[in-house]
PDB file of C-alpha atoms in Angstrom:
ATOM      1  CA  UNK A   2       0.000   0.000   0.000  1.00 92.00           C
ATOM      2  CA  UNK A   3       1.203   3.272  -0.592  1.00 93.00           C
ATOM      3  CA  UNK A   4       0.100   6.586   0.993  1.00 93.00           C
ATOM      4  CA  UNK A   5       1.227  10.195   0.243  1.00 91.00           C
ATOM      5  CA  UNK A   6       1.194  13.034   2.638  1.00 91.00           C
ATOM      6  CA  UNK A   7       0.644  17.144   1.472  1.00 92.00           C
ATOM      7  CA  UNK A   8       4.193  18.235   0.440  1.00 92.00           C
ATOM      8  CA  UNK A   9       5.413  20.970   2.839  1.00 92.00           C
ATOM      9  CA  UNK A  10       5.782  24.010   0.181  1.00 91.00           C
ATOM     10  CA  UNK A  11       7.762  25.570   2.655  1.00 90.00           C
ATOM     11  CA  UNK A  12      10.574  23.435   2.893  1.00 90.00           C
ATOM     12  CA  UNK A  13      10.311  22.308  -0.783  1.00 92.00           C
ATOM     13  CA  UNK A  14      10.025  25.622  -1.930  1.00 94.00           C
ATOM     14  CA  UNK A  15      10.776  25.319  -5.853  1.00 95.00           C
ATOM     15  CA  UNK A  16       7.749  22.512  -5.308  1.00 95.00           C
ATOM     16  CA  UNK A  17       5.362  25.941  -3.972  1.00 95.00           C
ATOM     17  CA  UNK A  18       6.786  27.951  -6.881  1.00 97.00           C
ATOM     18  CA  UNK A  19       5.987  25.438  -9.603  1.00 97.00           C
ATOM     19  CA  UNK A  20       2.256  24.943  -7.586  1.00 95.00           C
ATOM     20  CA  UNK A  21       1.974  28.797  -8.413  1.00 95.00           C
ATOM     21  CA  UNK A  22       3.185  29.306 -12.100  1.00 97.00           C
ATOM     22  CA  UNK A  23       1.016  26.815 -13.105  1.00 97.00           C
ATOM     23  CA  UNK A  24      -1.762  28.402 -10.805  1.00 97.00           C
ATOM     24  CA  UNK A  25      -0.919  31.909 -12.522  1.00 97.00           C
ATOM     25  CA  UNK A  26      -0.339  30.108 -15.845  1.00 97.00           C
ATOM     26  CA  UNK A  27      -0.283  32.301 -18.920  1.00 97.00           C
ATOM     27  CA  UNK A  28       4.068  32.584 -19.330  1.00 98.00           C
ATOM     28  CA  UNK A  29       4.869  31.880 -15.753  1.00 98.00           C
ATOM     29  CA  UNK A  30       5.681  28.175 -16.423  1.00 98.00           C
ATOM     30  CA  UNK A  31       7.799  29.020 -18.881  1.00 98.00           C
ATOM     31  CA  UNK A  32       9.376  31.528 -17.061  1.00 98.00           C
ATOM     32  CA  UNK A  33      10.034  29.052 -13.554  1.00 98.00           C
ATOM     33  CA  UNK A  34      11.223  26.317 -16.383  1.00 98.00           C
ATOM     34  CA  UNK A  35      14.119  28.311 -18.111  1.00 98.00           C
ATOM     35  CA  UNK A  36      15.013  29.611 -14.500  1.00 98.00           C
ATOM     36  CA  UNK A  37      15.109  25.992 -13.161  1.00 97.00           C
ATOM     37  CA  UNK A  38      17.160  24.773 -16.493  1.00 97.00           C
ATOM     38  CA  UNK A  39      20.095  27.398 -15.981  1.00 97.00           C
ATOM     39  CA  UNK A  40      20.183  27.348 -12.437  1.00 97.00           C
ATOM     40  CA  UNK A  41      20.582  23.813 -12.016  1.00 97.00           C
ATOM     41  CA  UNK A  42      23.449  23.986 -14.328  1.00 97.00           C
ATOM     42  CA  UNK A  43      24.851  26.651 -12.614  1.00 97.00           C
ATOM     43  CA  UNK A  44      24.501  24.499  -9.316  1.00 97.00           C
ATOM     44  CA  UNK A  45      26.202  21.872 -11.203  1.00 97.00           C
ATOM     45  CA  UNK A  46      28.899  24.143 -12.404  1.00 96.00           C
ATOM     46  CA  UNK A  47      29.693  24.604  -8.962  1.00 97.00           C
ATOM     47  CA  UNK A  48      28.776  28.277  -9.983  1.00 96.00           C
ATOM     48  CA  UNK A  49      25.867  29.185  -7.407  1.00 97.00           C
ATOM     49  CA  UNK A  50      25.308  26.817  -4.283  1.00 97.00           C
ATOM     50  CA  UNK A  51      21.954  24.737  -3.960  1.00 96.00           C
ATOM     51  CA  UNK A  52      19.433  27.016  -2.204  1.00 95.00           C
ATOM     52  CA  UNK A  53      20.380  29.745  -4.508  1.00 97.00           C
ATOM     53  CA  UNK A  54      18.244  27.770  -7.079  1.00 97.00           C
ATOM     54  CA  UNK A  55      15.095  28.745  -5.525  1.00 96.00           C
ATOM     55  CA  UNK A  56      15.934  32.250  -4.368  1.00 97.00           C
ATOM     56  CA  UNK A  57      17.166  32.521  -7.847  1.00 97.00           C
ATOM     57  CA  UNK A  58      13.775  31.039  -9.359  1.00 98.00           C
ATOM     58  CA  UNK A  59      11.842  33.649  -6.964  1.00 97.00           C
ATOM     59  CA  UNK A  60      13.177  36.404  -7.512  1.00 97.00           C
ATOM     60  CA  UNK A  61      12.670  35.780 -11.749  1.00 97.00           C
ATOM     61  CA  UNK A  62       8.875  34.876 -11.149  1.00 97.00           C
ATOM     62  CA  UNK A  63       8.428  38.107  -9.062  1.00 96.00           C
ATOM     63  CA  UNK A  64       9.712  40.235 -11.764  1.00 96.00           C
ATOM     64  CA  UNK A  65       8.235  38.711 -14.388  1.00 96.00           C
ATOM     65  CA  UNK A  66       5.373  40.429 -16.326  1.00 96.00           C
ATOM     66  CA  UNK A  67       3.202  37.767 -17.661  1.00 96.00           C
ATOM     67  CA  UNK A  68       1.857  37.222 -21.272  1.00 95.00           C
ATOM     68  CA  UNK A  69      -1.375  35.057 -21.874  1.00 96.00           C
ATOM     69  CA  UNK A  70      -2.546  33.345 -25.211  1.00 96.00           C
ATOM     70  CA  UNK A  71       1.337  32.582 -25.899  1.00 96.00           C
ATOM     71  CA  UNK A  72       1.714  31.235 -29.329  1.00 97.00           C
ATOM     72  CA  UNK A  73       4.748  29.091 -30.081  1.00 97.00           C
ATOM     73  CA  UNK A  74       7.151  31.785 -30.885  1.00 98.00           C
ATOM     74  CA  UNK A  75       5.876  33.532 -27.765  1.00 97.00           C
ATOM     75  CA  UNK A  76       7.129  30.511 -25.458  1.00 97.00           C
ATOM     76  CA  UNK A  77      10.082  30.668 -27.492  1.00 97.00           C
ATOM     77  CA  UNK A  78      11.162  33.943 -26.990  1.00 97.00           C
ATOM     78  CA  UNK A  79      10.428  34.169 -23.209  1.00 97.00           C
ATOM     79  CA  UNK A  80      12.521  30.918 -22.693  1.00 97.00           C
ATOM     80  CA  UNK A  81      14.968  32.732 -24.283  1.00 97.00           C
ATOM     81  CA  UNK A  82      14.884  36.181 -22.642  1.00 96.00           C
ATOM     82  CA  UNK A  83      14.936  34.414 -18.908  1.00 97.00           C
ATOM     83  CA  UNK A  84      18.130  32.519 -20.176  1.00 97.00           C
ATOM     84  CA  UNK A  85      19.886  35.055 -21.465  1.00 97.00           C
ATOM     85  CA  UNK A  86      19.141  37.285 -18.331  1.00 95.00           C
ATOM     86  CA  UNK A  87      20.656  34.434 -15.980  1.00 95.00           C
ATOM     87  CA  UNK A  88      23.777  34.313 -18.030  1.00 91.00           C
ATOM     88  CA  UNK A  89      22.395  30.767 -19.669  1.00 76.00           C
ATOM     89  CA  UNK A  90      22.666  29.332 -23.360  1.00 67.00           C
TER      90      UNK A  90
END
């Protein structure tokens, strides 16, 4: 048998912030993706350390000014904006 428990948000943070870009939807979850993508490699560079992932995702979703009814190239561009601004690929 398997039972799950309510994930504590708090102390999975990134877990609260994904819960809420999808909530806010529109380009949020495109924004917390491209965050997540280039801070995790930064982590992995050895570049940033591990909670600066989600401070680092935070701080991106609470500047970002969302777009809704993204087409394709929309997505596209965002993804790349957020990347560029963390110093990503």
């Amino acid at each position: 048998q398997l039972s799950f428990e309510q994930a504590d948000t708090k102390v999975f943070r990134c877990l609260g912030l994904a819960y809420e870009a999808i909530t806010k939807g529109g380009s949020y979850p495109v924004v917390l993706n491209a965050a997540n993508e280039i801070l995790v490699q930064k982590f992995l560079g050895k570049e940033i350390s591990f909670l600066d992932i989600q401070n680092g995702i935070e701080e991106v979703l609470s500047q970002h000014v969302p777009s809704y009814h993204l087409e394709l190239s929309d997505v596209i561009s965002i993804d790349r904006e957020i990347r560029h601004k963390l110093g990503g690929k």
